[in-house]
Short mmCIF file of C-alpha atoms and ligand atoms in Angstrom, two decimals:
data_model
loop_
_atom_site.label_atom_id
_atom_site.label_comp_id
_atom_site.label_asym_id
_atom_site.label_seq_id
_atom_site.Cartn_x
_atom_site.Cartn_y
_atom_site.Cartn_z
CA MET C 1 -0.95 -0.15 0.59
CA LEU C 2 1.03 3.54 -0.97
CA GLN C 3 1.88 5.42 2.33
CA THR C 4 3.02 8.57 3.11
CA ILE C 5 0.53 9.43 5.70
CA LYS C 6 2.64 8.46 9.25
CA LYS C 7 -0.36 10.13 11.92
CA ILE C 8 -3.91 10.69 12.11
CA GLY C 9 -6.40 12.35 14.71
CA VAL C 10 -9.70 10.62 15.42
CA LEU C 11 -12.54 12.47 16.89
CA THR C 12 -16.36 12.19 17.76
CA SER C 13 -18.10 15.41 16.92
CA GLY C 14 -22.13 16.17 16.84
CA GLY C 15 -24.51 14.63 18.48
CA ASP C 16 -23.45 11.85 20.19
CA ALA C 17 -24.62 7.87 18.91
CA PRO C 18 -24.08 4.17 19.92
CA GLY C 19 -21.18 2.96 17.87
CA MET C 20 -19.17 5.74 18.13
CA ASN C 21 -16.95 4.13 20.72
CA ALA C 22 -16.89 0.61 17.89
CA ALA C 23 -15.40 2.38 15.69
CA ILE C 24 -12.83 4.84 17.66
CA ARG C 25 -11.46 1.35 18.41
CA SER C 26 -11.82 0.19 14.90
CA VAL C 27 -9.43 3.22 13.37
CA VAL C 28 -6.96 2.44 16.19
CA ARG C 29 -6.01 -0.64 16.02
CA THR C 30 -6.75 0.30 11.86
CA CYS C 31 -3.26 2.27 12.73
CA ALA C 32 -2.23 0.01 14.31
CA PHE C 33 -1.58 -3.10 12.35
CA HIS C 34 -0.49 -0.51 9.46
CA ASP C 35 2.26 0.82 11.50
CA ILE C 36 0.59 4.10 11.33
CA LYS C 37 0.90 6.28 15.03
CA CYS C 38 -2.67 7.69 16.09
CA TYR C 39 -4.41 10.24 18.29
CA GLY C 40 -7.56 10.75 19.70
CA ILE C 41 -9.22 14.71 19.72
CA TYR C 42 -11.13 15.69 22.59
CA ARG C 43 -14.61 17.35 22.31
CA GLY C 44 -14.57 17.52 18.94
CA TYR C 45 -13.30 20.43 17.00
CA GLU C 46 -13.05 22.69 19.92
CA GLY C 47 -10.32 20.07 20.48
CA MET C 48 -8.92 20.50 17.98
CA ILE C 49 -8.53 24.37 18.22
CA GLU C 50 -7.50 23.65 22.38
CA GLY C 51 -4.59 21.15 21.25
CA ASP C 52 -6.62 18.44 23.30
CA PHE C 53 -4.90 15.15 21.71
CA VAL C 54 -3.75 12.43 23.65
CA GLU C 55 -1.23 9.51 21.88
CA MET C 56 -4.13 6.56 21.39
CA ASP C 57 -2.75 2.64 21.26
CA ALA C 58 -4.14 -0.70 20.80
CA ARG C 59 -4.97 -1.60 24.30
CA SER C 60 -6.40 1.70 24.67
CA VAL C 61 -9.18 1.34 23.69
CA LYS C 62 -9.53 -2.00 25.29
CA GLY C 63 -13.41 -3.11 26.64
CA ILE C 64 -14.64 0.48 24.85
CA ILE C 65 -16.59 -1.76 21.81
CA ASN C 66 -20.15 -2.22 24.24
CA LYS C 67 -20.22 1.51 25.23
CA GLY C 68 -22.31 4.03 23.96
CA GLY C 69 -21.28 7.92 24.47
CA THR C 70 -17.99 8.65 23.19
CA MET C 71 -14.81 8.64 25.44
CA LEU C 72 -13.49 11.16 23.08
CA LYS C 73 -16.34 13.20 23.93
CA SER C 74 -18.38 15.53 21.11
CA ALA C 75 -18.85 19.10 21.46
CA ARG C 76 -20.76 21.24 18.20
CA SER C 77 -18.79 24.12 18.01
CA THR C 78 -19.17 27.16 16.91
CA LYS C 79 -15.28 28.33 16.91
CA PHE C 80 -14.42 25.71 13.53
CA ARG C 81 -17.54 27.96 12.07
CA THR C 82 -14.91 30.50 11.63
CA LYS C 83 -11.57 30.76 9.22
CA GLU C 84 -9.99 32.20 12.68
CA GLY C 85 -11.17 28.46 14.33
CA ARG C 86 -9.63 26.40 11.73
CA ILE C 87 -6.58 28.39 10.77
CA LYS C 88 -5.89 27.27 14.44
CA ALA C 89 -7.16 23.86 14.84
CA HIS C 90 -4.29 23.60 11.52
CA GLU C 91 -1.46 24.65 13.64
CA GLN C 92 -2.78 22.74 16.53
CA LEU C 93 -2.66 19.14 13.86
CA LEU C 94 0.43 20.33 12.20
CA LYS C 95 2.74 21.05 15.68
CA ALA C 96 1.08 17.42 16.68
CA GLY C 97 2.37 16.22 13.95
CA ILE C 98 -1.21 14.79 12.25
CA ASP C 99 -1.03 14.24 8.93
CA ALA C 100 -4.95 13.39 8.42
CA PHE C 101 -7.56 12.59 10.64
CA VAL C 102 -11.30 10.78 10.80
CA VAL C 103 -14.45 12.52 11.73
CA ILE C 104 -16.99 10.22 13.50
CA GLY C 105 -20.70 12.72 12.82
CA GLY C 106 -23.47 13.39 10.83
CA ASP C 107 -22.78 16.93 8.36
CA GLY C 108 -23.12 19.53 10.03
CA SER C 109 -19.68 17.97 11.60
CA PHE C 110 -18.42 16.77 7.45
CA THR C 111 -19.20 20.06 6.21
CA GLY C 112 -16.39 21.07 8.87
CA ALA C 113 -14.32 18.79 7.67
CA MET C 114 -15.09 19.04 3.73
CA ILE C 115 -14.40 23.14 4.07
CA PHE C 116 -10.86 22.39 6.40
CA ASN C 117 -9.86 20.33 3.65
CA GLN C 118 -10.47 23.03 0.85
CA GLU C 119 -8.38 25.83 2.64
CA PHE C 120 -5.85 23.89 3.76
CA ASN C 121 -5.43 20.93 1.26
CA PHE C 122 -6.41 18.22 5.10
CA PRO C 123 -6.65 14.85 4.19
CA VAL C 124 -9.64 13.48 6.02
CA MET C 125 -12.26 10.71 6.47
CA GLY C 126 -15.91 10.88 7.98
CA ILE C 127 -17.70 8.07 8.95
CA PRO C 128 -21.62 8.81 9.73
CA GLY C 129 -21.92 8.74 13.50
CA THR C 130 -25.64 9.55 14.99
CA ILE C 131 -28.37 8.05 15.68
CA ASP C 132 -30.80 9.72 12.67
CA ASN C 133 -29.74 8.10 9.26
CA ASP C 134 -30.36 10.99 7.96
CA ILE C 135 -27.10 10.97 6.08
CA TYR C 136 -26.77 10.42 2.21
CA GLY C 137 -24.47 8.15 0.76
CA THR C 138 -25.16 5.03 4.00
CA SER C 139 -28.27 3.19 4.15
CA HIS C 140 -27.65 2.93 7.96
CA THR C 141 -25.75 5.39 10.20
CA LEU C 142 -23.95 4.57 13.28
CA GLY C 143 -26.00 4.19 16.12
CA TYR C 144 -29.11 4.09 13.97
CA ASP C 145 -29.88 0.27 14.40
CA THR C 146 -28.66 0.71 18.50
CA ALA C 147 -31.84 3.54 18.30
CA LEU C 148 -34.75 1.53 16.60
CA ASN C 149 -34.04 -0.82 19.21
CA THR C 150 -34.26 1.57 22.33
CA VAL C 151 -37.72 3.39 20.48
CA VAL C 152 -39.15 -0.07 20.25
CA ASP C 153 -38.57 -1.22 23.43
CA ALA C 154 -39.52 1.59 25.22
CA ILE C 155 -43.64 1.92 22.84
CA ASP C 156 -44.09 -1.98 24.47
CA LYS C 157 -42.81 -0.90 27.83
CA ILE C 158 -46.19 2.42 26.58
CA ARG C 159 -47.90 -0.10 25.48
CA ASP C 160 -48.90 -2.31 28.10
CA THR C 161 -49.46 1.08 30.39
CA ALA C 162 -51.32 2.32 27.45
CA SER C 163 -53.72 -0.91 27.23
CA SER C 164 -54.29 -1.18 30.94
CA HIS C 165 -55.75 2.49 31.06
CA ASN C 166 -58.05 2.11 27.74
CA ARG C 167 -55.37 5.28 26.39
CA LEU C 168 -53.95 7.28 23.90
CA PHE C 169 -50.49 7.50 23.37
CA PHE C 170 -48.37 10.61 21.97
CA VAL C 171 -44.64 9.24 21.28
CA GLU C 172 -42.56 11.82 20.40
CA VAL C 173 -38.65 10.22 19.04
CA MET C 174 -36.24 12.00 18.11
CA GLY C 175 -35.95 12.66 14.11
CA ARG C 176 -35.75 16.76 13.38
CA ASP C 177 -35.81 16.91 9.03
CA VAL C 178 -36.24 12.32 8.87
CA GLY C 179 -38.77 9.98 10.02
CA HIS C 180 -36.56 6.86 9.95
CA ILE C 181 -36.76 6.51 13.73
CA ALA C 182 -40.72 7.50 13.55
CA LEU C 183 -41.09 4.75 10.74
CA ASN C 184 -39.77 1.95 11.37
CA VAL C 185 -40.34 2.05 15.57
CA GLY C 186 -44.20 2.27 13.94
CA ILE C 187 -44.20 -0.30 12.29
CA ALA C 188 -42.45 -2.59 15.35
CA GLY C 189 -43.85 -1.05 17.70
CA GLY C 190 -48.09 -1.47 16.11
CA ALA C 191 -48.55 2.55 16.42
CA GLU C 192 -52.16 3.47 14.49
CA GLU C 193 -50.38 6.33 12.14
CA ILE C 194 -47.14 7.70 11.98
CA LEU C 195 -45.55 11.53 11.59
CA ILE C 196 -43.00 12.54 9.69
CA PRO C 197 -41.28 15.03 8.46
CA GLU C 198 -41.38 14.31 4.86
CA GLU C 199 -45.27 14.29 4.91
CA ASP C 200 -48.47 15.80 6.61
CA LEU C 201 -50.82 13.86 7.63
CA GLY C 202 -52.98 16.59 8.22
CA LEU C 203 -54.89 17.08 11.92
CA ASP C 204 -58.31 16.47 9.86
CA ARG C 205 -56.89 13.35 8.87
CA LEU C 206 -55.38 12.45 12.03
CA VAL C 207 -58.67 12.61 14.39
CA GLU C 208 -60.61 10.80 11.20
CA SER C 209 -57.99 7.92 11.58
CA LEU C 210 -58.28 7.52 15.02
CA ARG C 211 -61.84 7.61 14.99
CA ARG C 212 -62.00 4.90 12.81
CA SER C 213 -59.61 2.50 15.12
CA LYS C 214 -62.06 3.13 17.34
CA LYS C 215 -64.99 2.19 15.64
CA SER C 216 -63.07 -1.35 14.50
CA GLY C 217 -63.12 -1.72 18.50
CA LYS C 218 -59.51 -0.73 19.92
CA SER C 219 -59.87 0.63 23.20
CA SER C 220 -55.48 1.27 23.85
CA SER C 221 -53.46 3.73 20.54
CA ILE C 222 -49.58 4.03 19.62
CA VAL C 223 -49.22 7.80 17.96
CA VAL C 224 -45.20 7.78 16.77
CA VAL C 225 -44.43 11.03 16.09
CA ALA C 226 -41.19 12.02 14.59
CA GLU C 227 -39.64 15.28 16.65
CA GLY C 228 -39.83 17.38 13.24
CA ASP C 229 -43.17 16.15 12.49
CA LYS C 230 -45.00 17.86 9.39
CA ILE C 231 -48.46 18.55 11.28
CA GLY C 232 -46.74 21.86 12.57
CA LYS C 233 -47.83 20.85 16.01
CA SER C 234 -45.28 19.57 19.30
CA VAL C 235 -47.24 16.44 20.79
CA PHE C 236 -49.02 18.61 23.01
CA GLU C 237 -50.10 20.87 20.98
CA LEU C 238 -51.70 17.69 19.22
CA LYS C 239 -52.37 16.44 22.57
CA ASP C 240 -54.82 18.95 23.41
CA TYR C 241 -56.19 19.08 19.91
CA VAL C 242 -57.07 15.81 19.91
CA ASP C 243 -58.59 16.47 23.71
CA GLN C 244 -60.78 18.89 22.58
CA ASN C 245 -61.95 17.40 19.69
CA MET C 246 -62.53 13.42 20.23
CA GLU C 247 -64.42 13.72 23.96
CA ASP C 248 -63.75 10.41 25.00
CA TYR C 249 -59.92 9.62 24.46
CA ASP C 250 -57.87 9.81 27.73
CA VAL C 251 -55.02 10.32 26.15
CA ARG C 252 -50.93 10.69 26.85
CA VAL C 253 -47.78 12.87 25.54
CA SER C 254 -44.73 10.12 26.27
CA VAL C 255 -41.23 12.48 24.83
CA LEU C 256 -38.79 10.55 24.85
CA GLY C 257 -35.34 12.95 24.50
CA HIS C 258 -31.86 11.38 24.41
CA MET C 259 -32.08 7.83 26.80
CA GLN C 260 -32.43 7.92 22.38
CA ARG C 261 -28.79 8.37 22.42
CA GLY C 262 -27.61 6.39 25.25
CA GLY C 263 -27.67 2.37 25.41
CA SER C 264 -25.41 -0.55 24.95
CA PRO C 265 -24.64 -0.98 20.98
CA SER C 266 -26.07 -3.81 18.71
CA CYS C 267 -24.12 -6.37 17.01
CA PHE C 268 -25.78 -4.79 14.22
CA ASP C 269 -23.54 -1.44 15.39
CA ARG C 270 -20.11 -2.70 16.75
CA VAL C 271 -20.24 -4.67 13.10
CA LEU C 272 -20.93 -1.16 11.10
CA ALA C 273 -18.48 0.49 13.27
CA SER C 274 -15.72 -1.53 12.46
CA ARG C 275 -15.81 -2.16 9.17
CA MET C 276 -16.11 1.82 8.00
CA GLY C 277 -13.25 2.22 10.62
CA VAL C 278 -11.39 0.24 8.78
CA LYS C 279 -12.22 1.20 5.34
CA ALA C 280 -11.50 4.88 6.60
CA ILE C 281 -7.62 3.92 7.80
CA GLU C 282 -7.13 2.09 4.84
CA SER C 283 -8.73 4.30 2.28
CA LEU C 284 -6.69 8.13 3.90
CA ILE C 285 -4.07 5.21 3.31
CA THR C 286 -4.64 4.86 -0.63
CA GLY C 287 -3.92 8.20 -0.72
CA LYS C 288 -7.90 9.51 -0.95
CA SER C 289 -9.58 11.74 1.73
CA ASN C 290 -12.92 14.15 1.21
CA TYR C 291 -14.92 11.39 1.55
CA MET C 292 -17.59 9.21 3.47
CA VAL C 293 -17.48 6.28 4.20
CA GLY C 294 -20.74 4.51 3.91
CA ILE C 295 -22.67 2.03 3.17
CA LYS C 296 -25.10 -0.05 1.00
CA ASN C 297 -25.81 -3.06 0.07
CA ASP C 298 -23.39 -4.89 2.52
CA VAL C 299 -20.86 -3.13 0.59
CA MET C 300 -18.56 -0.33 2.23
CA GLU C 301 -18.91 2.43 0.33
CA LEU C 302 -17.01 6.32 0.20
CA THR C 303 -19.33 9.20 -0.87
CA PRO C 304 -17.59 12.42 -1.49
CA PHE C 305 -18.93 15.07 1.55
CA ASP C 306 -20.09 17.23 -1.21
CA GLN C 307 -22.81 14.27 -2.23
CA ALA C 308 -22.96 13.57 1.39
CA VAL C 309 -23.45 17.30 2.35
CA LYS C 310 -25.77 17.75 -0.34
CA GLY C 311 -27.86 14.29 -0.15
CA LYS C 312 -30.89 14.06 0.98
CA SER C 313 -31.64 10.82 3.16
CA LYS C 314 -34.88 8.79 1.93
CA ILE C 315 -37.28 7.09 3.84
CA ASN C 316 -38.92 3.33 1.49
CA MET C 317 -42.23 4.71 0.83
CA GLU C 318 -43.20 1.02 1.29
CA LEU C 319 -43.03 1.41 4.55
CA LEU C 320 -45.97 4.30 4.29
CA ARG C 321 -47.92 1.71 2.37
CA VAL C 322 -47.04 -1.21 4.68
CA SER C 323 -47.98 0.64 7.98
CA ASP C 324 -51.19 1.66 6.86
CA ILE C 325 -52.65 -1.55 6.08
CA MET C 326 -51.37 -3.02 9.23
CA THR C 327 -53.38 -0.70 11.45
CA ILE C 328 -56.37 -1.31 9.77
O1 F6P S 401 -27.84 13.92 16.84
C1 F6P S 401 -29.27 14.01 16.12
C2 F6P S 401 -30.41 14.58 17.02
O2 F6P S 401 -30.65 13.12 18.22
C3 F6P S 401 -31.52 15.01 16.81
O3 F6P S 401 -32.52 14.06 16.68
C4 F6P S 401 -32.07 15.25 18.00
O4 F6P S 401 -32.67 17.15 17.15
C5 F6P S 401 -31.00 16.67 18.01
O5 F6P S 401 -30.23 15.65 17.54
C6 F6P S 401 -30.44 17.39 19.74
O6 F6P S 401 -29.41 17.04 19.90
P1 F6P S 401 -28.39 18.37 21.21
O7 F6P S 401 -29.37 18.12 22.97
O8 F6P S 401 -27.66 17.21 21.62
O9 F6P S 401 -28.36 19.47 20.51
#
């Protein structure tokens, strides 16, 4: 292998996701395998600007494959959005002799890496880590599979109490821009309706659907709502609306929030993280830069950062139809 890179930095940036630790472990161990020094960069781009680096060897990442969160910590850096901040970060990397970095994060983190690469011709590679799965160029981001399982588990528990009390629950799940989580957990959790950013169901149709389900003999219901859903109402406003328009319903709201980002990564996320780390480092070694590593049809692929950042991650429309049929 062509090898001019001697020291690689790795950072986690943006919202954390289960599997980030497994990806750090993979990056560090793939570096060790290829005789490349690896440096952990703490607190995302903030730590890069401050030169908060630590040398990591194969043993320094022991016991983390099963841990949620990120041992390197994460941050959303406003300083890195400024040219001044990026100049400082570049100086710190040069001072430490780091000649490439891998960023594990979402599209905001990739935009930063892309600009940095353009400004300093610095080799960069991205690993998609976000529970929202809202990144173009990969069928799965790190943390998404774990989050799905976490949310389904929570919905199963909510279902127990919903059915004991004959209640209707609005369950808010994460997903600012894309409804992947809502759609999948909605089907898996047997939700009556699924409200997602991609589709505006409308309040009247929602009420109509709930009336229909009551008539068909259902005594309790769950409506899964993505935080960015298009009806444009918060879950609490949805509750008020249903309270006012359907007196025979006892309605409750459950906002799952940040618990969705925690927990031990699933087998799928651990394997994906391991594969992505290998692909990222071996791509850098062969002279590739400015790409995001992704998985498509179980094959690791590279997508240029500009496409990963500009492209839209689309939901599977077939799932909407499946959900409609399941809620008859
Ligand atoms: O990780 C993505 C995400 O979970 C979004 O769905 C959510 O809106 C956001 O992060 C919240 O993150 P934070 O509270 O860290 O800003």
